[in-house]
mmCIF file of C-alpha atoms and ligand atoms in Angstrom:
data_model
loop_
_atom_site.group_PDB
_atom_site.id
_atom_site.type_symbol
_atom_site.label_atom_id
_atom_site.label_comp_id
_atom_site.label_asym_id
_atom_site.label_seq_id
_atom_site.Cartn_x
_atom_site.Cartn_y
_atom_site.Cartn_z
ATOM 1 C CA MET A 1 74.198 115.242 88.785
ATOM 2 C CA SER A 2 77.310 117.364 88.822
ATOM 3 C CA GLY A 3 80.248 118.451 86.693
ATOM 4 C CA SER A 4 80.212 118.345 82.947
ATOM 5 C CA SER A 5 78.861 114.811 82.616
ATOM 6 C CA PRO A 6 75.419 113.855 83.907
ATOM 7 C CA VAL A 7 76.502 110.223 84.339
ATOM 8 C CA PRO A 8 79.215 108.475 86.394
ATOM 9 C CA ALA A 9 82.532 107.353 84.894
ATOM 10 C CA VAL A 10 83.458 103.796 85.837
ATOM 11 C CA SER A 11 87.049 102.588 85.527
ATOM 12 C CA LEU A 12 87.673 99.011 84.395
ATOM 13 C CA LYS A 13 91.300 99.170 85.587
ATOM 14 C CA ASP A 14 92.456 95.964 87.331
ATOM 15 C CA PHE A 15 89.114 94.398 86.501
ATOM 16 C CA ASP A 16 89.805 90.982 88.006
ATOM 17 C CA THR A 17 90.810 92.294 91.409
ATOM 18 C CA ARG A 18 88.275 95.158 91.501
ATOM 19 C CA LYS A 19 85.291 93.275 90.127
ATOM 20 C CA ASP A 20 83.132 93.725 93.259
ATOM 21 C CA GLU A 21 83.669 97.468 93.401
ATOM 22 C CA ILE A 22 83.130 97.830 89.634
ATOM 23 C CA THR A 23 79.928 95.791 89.886
ATOM 24 C CA ARG A 24 78.583 98.092 92.600
ATOM 25 C CA GLN A 25 79.349 101.178 90.505
ATOM 26 C CA LEU A 26 77.895 99.743 87.311
ATOM 27 C CA VAL A 27 74.685 98.506 88.843
ATOM 28 C CA LYS A 28 74.065 101.789 90.667
ATOM 29 C CA ALA A 29 74.345 103.702 87.391
ATOM 30 C CA ALA A 30 72.339 101.098 85.477
ATOM 31 C CA GLU A 31 69.523 101.276 88.042
ATOM 32 C CA THR A 32 69.267 105.056 87.921
ATOM 33 C CA ALA A 33 70.566 106.947 84.883
ATOM 34 C CA GLY A 34 70.669 103.799 82.760
ATOM 35 C CA PHE A 35 73.847 105.370 81.352
ATOM 36 C CA PHE A 36 77.498 105.466 82.443
ATOM 37 C CA THR A 37 80.834 105.996 80.808
ATOM 38 C CA LEU A 38 83.671 103.489 80.879
ATOM 39 C CA ILE A 39 87.281 104.549 81.231
ATOM 40 C CA ASP A 40 90.489 102.459 81.397
ATOM 41 C CA HIS A 41 88.662 99.985 79.156
ATOM 42 C CA GLY A 42 91.638 98.914 77.070
ATOM 43 C CA ILE A 43 90.886 100.532 73.697
ATOM 44 C CA THR A 44 93.461 103.231 73.023
ATOM 45 C CA ILE A 45 92.752 106.734 71.708
ATOM 46 C CA ASP A 46 94.760 105.796 68.583
ATOM 47 C CA GLU A 47 92.548 102.776 67.961
ATOM 48 C CA ILE A 48 89.407 104.876 68.417
ATOM 49 C CA ASN A 49 90.722 107.591 66.104
ATOM 50 C CA SER A 50 91.699 104.997 63.481
ATOM 51 C CA GLN A 51 88.209 103.520 63.533
ATOM 52 C CA PHE A 52 86.678 106.994 63.133
ATOM 53 C CA ALA A 53 89.078 107.708 60.249
ATOM 54 C CA LEU A 54 87.809 104.570 58.488
ATOM 55 C CA SER A 55 84.241 105.640 59.130
ATOM 56 C CA GLU A 56 84.917 109.093 57.632
ATOM 57 C CA ALA A 57 86.608 107.502 54.618
ATOM 58 C CA TYR A 58 83.652 105.169 54.136
ATOM 59 C CA PHE A 59 81.017 107.926 54.327
ATOM 60 C CA ALA A 60 83.073 110.078 51.921
ATOM 61 C CA LEU A 61 82.505 107.453 49.193
ATOM 62 C CA PRO A 62 79.976 108.322 46.477
ATOM 63 C CA HIS A 63 76.390 107.257 47.136
ATOM 64 C CA GLU A 64 76.588 104.715 44.262
ATOM 65 C CA VAL A 65 79.467 102.939 45.989
ATOM 66 C CA LYS A 66 77.848 102.937 49.446
ATOM 67 C CA GLY A 67 74.583 101.840 47.834
ATOM 68 C CA ARG A 68 76.323 98.667 46.608
ATOM 69 C CA ILE A 69 75.453 97.224 50.048
ATOM 70 C CA PRO A 70 72.008 98.646 50.833
ATOM 71 C CA HIS A 71 70.650 98.234 54.344
ATOM 72 C CA ASP A 72 68.754 94.967 54.682
ATOM 73 C CA ILE A 73 66.760 94.404 57.875
ATOM 74 C CA LYS A 74 67.053 90.633 57.471
ATOM 75 C CA THR A 75 70.853 90.619 57.534
ATOM 76 C CA ASN A 76 71.363 93.715 59.722
ATOM 77 C CA ASN A 77 73.933 94.793 57.188
ATOM 78 C CA GLY A 78 74.294 97.750 54.876
ATOM 79 C CA TRP A 79 74.045 101.486 54.268
ATOM 80 C CA GLU A 80 71.009 103.664 54.857
ATOM 81 C CA TYR A 81 70.600 107.363 54.158
ATOM 82 C CA LYS A 82 68.100 109.530 56.063
ATOM 83 C CA SER A 83 65.746 106.561 56.241
ATOM 84 C CA GLN A 84 65.224 105.868 59.939
ATOM 85 C CA ILE A 85 61.928 107.302 61.142
ATOM 86 C CA ARG A 86 61.556 107.398 64.917
ATOM 87 C CA GLN A 87 58.144 106.872 66.493
ATOM 88 C CA SER A 88 58.785 109.895 68.720
ATOM 89 C CA THR A 89 59.215 112.374 65.864
ATOM 90 C CA GLY A 90 57.625 110.799 62.803
ATOM 91 C CA THR A 91 60.430 112.293 60.728
ATOM 92 C CA ALA A 92 63.600 110.749 59.331
ATOM 93 C CA ASP A 93 66.776 111.154 61.368
ATOM 94 C CA GLN A 94 69.206 113.492 59.590
ATOM 95 C CA LYS A 95 71.979 110.961 59.277
ATOM 96 C CA GLU A 96 73.436 108.104 57.264
ATOM 97 C CA SER A 97 74.708 104.902 58.782
ATOM 98 C CA PHE A 98 76.372 101.612 57.957
ATOM 99 C CA TRP A 99 75.342 98.473 59.842
ATOM 100 C CA ILE A 100 77.747 95.570 60.192
ATOM 101 C CA GLN A 101 77.888 92.124 61.737
ATOM 102 C CA ARG A 102 80.716 89.654 61.689
ATOM 103 C CA ASN A 103 79.436 87.861 58.632
ATOM 104 C CA SER A 104 78.511 91.029 56.791
ATOM 105 C CA GLU A 105 79.448 92.195 53.346
ATOM 106 C CA TRP A 106 82.198 94.783 53.744
ATOM 107 C CA PRO A 107 83.539 97.656 51.669
ATOM 108 C CA THR A 108 86.492 96.353 49.651
ATOM 109 C CA ASP A 109 90.095 97.316 50.395
ATOM 110 C CA GLU A 110 90.037 99.362 47.181
ATOM 111 C CA GLU A 111 87.047 101.336 48.492
ATOM 112 C CA VAL A 112 88.385 101.836 52.032
ATOM 113 C CA PRO A 113 91.823 100.317 52.726
ATOM 114 C CA ASN A 114 91.950 98.077 55.823
ATOM 115 C CA PHE A 115 88.286 98.659 56.647
ATOM 116 C CA ARG A 116 87.372 95.059 57.261
ATOM 117 C CA ASP A 117 90.372 93.905 59.290
ATOM 118 C CA THR A 118 90.527 96.995 61.472
ATOM 119 C CA THR A 119 86.783 97.074 62.075
ATOM 120 C CA LYS A 120 86.624 93.374 62.942
ATOM 121 C CA ASN A 121 89.424 93.877 65.415
ATOM 122 C CA PHE A 122 87.614 96.889 66.918
ATOM 123 C CA MET A 123 84.401 94.863 67.226
ATOM 124 C CA GLY A 124 86.341 92.141 69.016
ATOM 125 C CA LYS A 125 87.547 94.680 71.570
ATOM 126 C CA CYS A 126 84.002 95.966 72.070
ATOM 127 C CA GLU A 127 82.919 92.398 72.673
ATOM 128 C CA GLN A 128 85.561 91.876 75.365
ATOM 129 C CA ILE A 129 84.529 95.063 77.181
ATOM 130 C CA SER A 130 80.836 94.165 76.891
ATOM 131 C CA LYS A 131 81.560 90.752 78.398
ATOM 132 C CA LYS A 132 83.048 92.351 81.499
ATOM 133 C CA VAL A 133 80.083 94.671 81.997
ATOM 134 C CA LEU A 134 77.555 91.892 81.384
ATOM 135 C CA ALA A 135 79.383 89.577 83.817
ATOM 136 C CA CYS A 136 79.108 92.251 86.524
ATOM 137 C CA LEU A 137 75.451 92.917 85.798
ATOM 138 C CA SER A 138 74.706 89.164 85.832
ATOM 139 C CA ILE A 139 76.200 88.876 89.314
ATOM 140 C CA ALA A 140 74.294 91.935 90.517
ATOM 141 C CA LEU A 141 71.023 90.440 89.304
ATOM 142 C CA GLY A 142 71.697 87.255 91.277
ATOM 143 C CA PHE A 143 72.557 85.089 88.282
ATOM 144 C CA SER A 144 75.727 83.145 87.582
ATOM 145 C CA GLU A 145 78.477 85.322 86.126
ATOM 146 C CA ASP A 146 78.057 83.908 82.612
ATOM 147 C CA HIS A 147 74.251 84.196 82.495
ATOM 148 C CA LEU A 148 73.926 87.246 80.208
ATOM 149 C CA ASN A 149 77.008 86.386 78.164
ATOM 150 C CA LYS A 150 75.576 82.946 77.315
ATOM 151 C CA SER A 151 72.855 84.702 75.339
ATOM 152 C CA MET A 152 75.425 86.857 73.566
ATOM 153 C CA ASP A 153 77.800 84.357 71.935
ATOM 154 C CA VAL A 154 78.870 86.349 68.887
ATOM 155 C CA GLU A 155 80.036 83.228 67.050
ATOM 156 C CA ALA A 156 76.516 81.766 67.101
ATOM 157 C CA PRO A 157 74.856 82.048 63.672
ATOM 158 C CA ASP A 158 71.695 83.529 65.228
ATOM 159 C CA ASN A 159 73.543 86.329 67.052
ATOM 160 C CA LEU A 160 72.137 89.753 66.201
ATOM 161 C CA THR A 161 74.862 91.933 67.725
ATOM 162 C CA GLN A 162 75.943 94.654 65.334
ATOM 163 C CA MET A 163 78.144 97.688 64.982
ATOM 164 C CA ARG A 164 76.763 100.843 63.433
ATOM 165 C CA LEU A 165 78.904 103.605 62.007
ATOM 166 C CA ILE A 166 76.920 106.843 62.013
ATOM 167 C CA HIS A 167 77.430 110.149 60.202
ATOM 168 C CA TYR A 168 75.296 113.181 60.963
ATOM 169 C CA MET A 169 75.720 115.596 58.085
ATOM 170 C CA ALA A 170 76.695 119.241 58.683
ATOM 171 C CA SER A 171 73.604 121.423 58.950
ATOM 172 C CA GLU A 172 72.412 124.966 59.460
ATOM 173 C CA ASN A 173 69.389 126.225 61.423
ATOM 174 C CA ALA A 174 68.259 122.698 62.242
ATOM 175 C CA ALA A 175 65.204 123.651 64.334
ATOM 176 C CA GLY A 176 62.375 121.222 63.710
ATOM 177 C CA THR A 177 64.666 118.379 62.645
ATOM 178 C CA TRP A 178 66.494 115.708 64.622
ATOM 179 C CA ARG A 179 69.820 114.070 64.099
ATOM 180 C CA ALA A 180 68.352 111.159 66.082
ATOM 181 C CA GLY A 181 64.866 111.510 67.568
ATOM 182 C CA ASN A 182 64.129 110.438 71.173
ATOM 183 C CA HIS A 183 64.367 106.700 71.595
ATOM 184 C CA THR A 184 65.505 103.873 73.820
ATOM 185 C CA ASP A 185 67.771 101.205 72.326
ATOM 186 C CA ILE A 186 65.995 97.941 71.606
ATOM 187 C CA GLY A 187 69.012 95.711 72.269
ATOM 188 C CA CYS A 188 70.697 94.602 75.471
ATOM 189 C CA LEU A 189 73.675 96.894 76.035
ATOM 190 C CA THR A 190 75.041 99.679 73.804
ATOM 191 C CA LEU A 191 78.628 100.908 73.690
ATOM 192 C CA LEU A 192 78.914 104.325 72.023
ATOM 193 C CA PHE A 193 82.062 106.074 70.865
ATOM 194 C CA GLN A 194 82.115 109.837 70.272
ATOM 195 C CA ARG A 195 84.832 112.337 69.396
ATOM 196 C CA ASP A 196 85.988 115.494 71.191
ATOM 197 C CA GLY A 197 83.966 118.520 70.142
ATOM 198 C CA GLU A 198 81.254 116.562 68.297
ATOM 199 C CA ASP A 199 78.521 117.180 70.871
ATOM 200 C CA GLY A 200 74.832 116.648 70.390
ATOM 201 C CA LEU A 201 73.928 113.546 72.418
ATOM 202 C CA GLU A 202 71.346 114.269 75.101
ATOM 203 C CA ILE A 203 70.068 111.820 77.662
ATOM 204 C CA CYS A 204 67.033 111.698 79.888
ATOM 205 C CA PRO A 205 68.350 109.888 82.959
ATOM 206 C CA GLY A 206 66.457 108.581 85.958
ATOM 207 C CA ARG A 207 62.982 109.769 85.145
ATOM 208 C CA GLU A 208 60.562 109.075 87.987
ATOM 209 C CA SER A 209 57.649 109.275 85.651
ATOM 210 C CA HIS A 210 57.525 109.437 81.948
ATOM 211 C CA ASN A 211 55.195 110.306 79.150
ATOM 212 C CA ASP A 212 55.146 108.837 75.684
ATOM 213 C CA HIS A 213 58.613 109.017 74.111
ATOM 214 C CA ALA A 214 59.769 111.390 76.896
ATOM 215 C CA ILE A 215 58.485 114.370 74.967
ATOM 216 C CA GLY A 216 58.540 117.368 77.279
ATOM 217 C CA ASP A 217 60.897 115.681 79.738
ATOM 218 C CA THR A 218 64.255 117.208 80.631
ATOM 219 C CA PHE A 219 67.217 116.023 78.586
ATOM 220 C CA HIS A 220 70.838 116.592 79.626
ATOM 221 C CA PRO A 221 73.703 117.024 77.165
ATOM 222 C CA LEU A 222 76.361 114.322 77.427
ATOM 223 C CA PRO A 223 79.489 116.077 76.111
ATOM 224 C CA ALA A 224 81.367 114.155 73.416
ATOM 225 C CA GLN A 225 84.844 112.954 74.350
ATOM 226 C CA THR A 226 87.328 110.772 72.491
ATOM 227 C CA GLY A 227 88.198 107.966 74.889
ATOM 228 C CA PRO A 228 85.427 107.284 77.375
ATOM 229 C CA ILE A 229 82.800 104.853 76.074
ATOM 230 C CA VAL A 230 79.197 105.855 76.724
ATOM 231 C CA VAL A 231 77.245 102.759 77.755
ATOM 232 C CA ASN A 232 73.495 102.448 78.091
ATOM 233 C CA ILE A 233 71.026 99.758 79.004
ATOM 234 C CA GLY A 234 68.667 98.686 76.201
ATOM 235 C CA ASP A 235 65.075 97.441 76.321
ATOM 236 C CA MET A 236 66.130 93.769 76.334
ATOM 237 C CA LEU A 237 68.252 94.113 79.448
ATOM 238 C CA MET A 238 65.518 96.123 81.149
ATOM 239 C CA ALA A 239 63.151 93.207 80.485
ATOM 240 C CA TRP A 240 65.724 90.578 81.492
ATOM 241 C CA SER A 241 66.237 92.375 84.820
ATOM 242 C CA ASP A 242 62.515 92.680 85.628
ATOM 243 C CA ASP A 243 62.821 96.439 84.976
ATOM 244 C CA ARG A 244 65.540 96.909 87.593
ATOM 245 C CA LEU A 245 68.087 98.181 85.050
ATOM 246 C CA LYS A 246 66.737 101.155 83.098
ATOM 247 C CA ALA A 247 66.617 101.656 79.357
ATOM 248 C CA ASN A 248 66.361 105.434 79.192
ATOM 249 C CA PHE A 249 65.556 107.846 76.407
ATOM 250 C CA HIS A 250 68.226 109.701 74.496
ATOM 251 C CA ARG A 251 68.440 111.735 71.299
ATOM 252 C CA VAL A 252 70.926 113.646 69.159
ATOM 253 C CA ARG A 253 70.401 117.279 68.192
ATOM 254 C CA ALA A 254 72.003 119.792 65.896
ATOM 255 C CA LYS A 255 71.842 123.517 66.693
ATOM 256 C CA ASP A 256 68.415 125.080 66.204
ATOM 257 C CA VAL A 257 70.115 128.266 64.997
ATOM 258 C CA GLY A 258 73.488 128.506 63.285
ATOM 259 C CA LYS A 259 75.858 125.940 61.848
ATOM 260 C CA SER A 260 76.499 122.453 63.171
ATOM 261 C CA ALA A 261 79.544 120.615 61.877
ATOM 262 C CA ASP A 262 79.467 116.970 60.779
ATOM 263 C CA ARG A 263 79.264 114.512 63.658
ATOM 264 C CA TYR A 264 80.428 110.908 63.620
ATOM 265 C CA SER A 265 79.614 108.279 66.212
ATOM 266 C CA ILE A 266 80.136 104.525 66.453
ATOM 267 C CA ALA A 267 77.683 102.294 68.290
ATOM 268 C CA TYR A 268 78.170 98.646 69.236
ATOM 269 C CA PHE A 269 74.790 97.110 69.980
ATOM 270 C CA ASN A 270 74.964 93.907 72.045
ATOM 271 C CA THR A 271 71.713 92.362 70.963
ATOM 272 C CA GLY A 272 71.992 88.688 71.760
ATOM 273 C CA ARG A 273 70.822 85.503 70.091
ATOM 274 C CA LYS A 274 67.522 85.181 68.363
ATOM 275 C CA ASN A 275 66.832 81.597 69.461
ATOM 276 C CA ILE A 276 67.558 81.942 73.169
ATOM 277 C CA ILE A 277 64.759 82.657 75.615
ATOM 278 C CA MET A 278 65.736 84.901 78.501
ATOM 279 C CA GLN A 279 63.834 85.605 81.713
ATOM 280 C CA GLY A 280 64.411 87.978 84.603
ATOM 281 C CA PRO A 281 65.169 86.763 88.138
ATOM 282 C CA LEU A 282 61.418 86.719 88.941
ATOM 283 C CA LYS A 283 60.726 84.543 85.857
ATOM 284 C CA LYS A 284 57.802 86.801 84.951
HETATM 285 O O1 AKG B 1 75.050 108.972 67.697
HETATM 286 C C1 AKG B 1 74.811 108.991 68.885
HETATM 287 O O2 AKG B 1 75.454 109.654 69.688
HETATM 288 C C2 AKG B 1 73.685 108.151 69.439
HETATM 289 C C3 AKG B 1 73.155 107.149 68.472
HETATM 290 C C4 AKG B 1 72.047 106.347 69.051
HETATM 291 O O3 AKG B 1 71.519 106.632 70.089
HETATM 292 C C5 AKG B 1 71.594 105.133 68.346
HETATM 293 O O4 AKG B 1 71.958 104.929 67.179
HETATM 294 O O5 AKG B 1 70.860 104.341 68.958
HETATM 295 FE FE1 FE2 B 2 70.378 104.996 70.845
#
């Protein structure tokens, strides 16, 4: 690991002609750190900033308005406030978040102008990028190029892929609390957007051995940058690759001592279809 980022940056430039090289880079990172960043992915800084502006506008709404769509685990849609308790910490993450799927209920244009159209468009771009990565990983695993994407069809009514807007509230002397406790992602592949200066994400890449929830293991900060997309392998893809691709632990911290400003992040969780059975190459 070197430089300011503990994970490799992979460029998607000229994807069609560089697919073999990109595949090699992606699979190497996915087999070790379980994390990489994507650059030249086609979403502009303006588009990313606009999506974050909508997220800030949404979270600035009064609790009564956000509570109009409460988080529902059956629909994967809605707002939660300091409610997610991680197994690793047993305490609630110090954050609020809004979960959305394509067929979700959305804030109205009066509540947050253009929220729905802009966010749907942004989700569509995340889907296109995810498709490229999943095509490469399918090939690397010895499957046909469309193997992983077949389980992902976002138009299918049983698709569970979702976007999550996250807001970590400003805090002071946060020792003993977590913005997001140690965890691996349960889905297939996560795309995460951060903004310059809003650090706090820490990852635990390439552990040779691990203990429960990676407590006591070494975590490395992954500096926040507007532009590069942080991508990580989730538990599903680890299973579907017979453990070859690694779902690694990560967490988000505020400063133990002193003030931490608000932090916003946007995660796109490729989760796949509920009614499709997937197996790894060894058909275990
Ligand atoms: O907000 C972040 O940077 C990470 C969020 C995360 O890991 C998650 O929601 O699964
Ligand atoms: Fe995560």
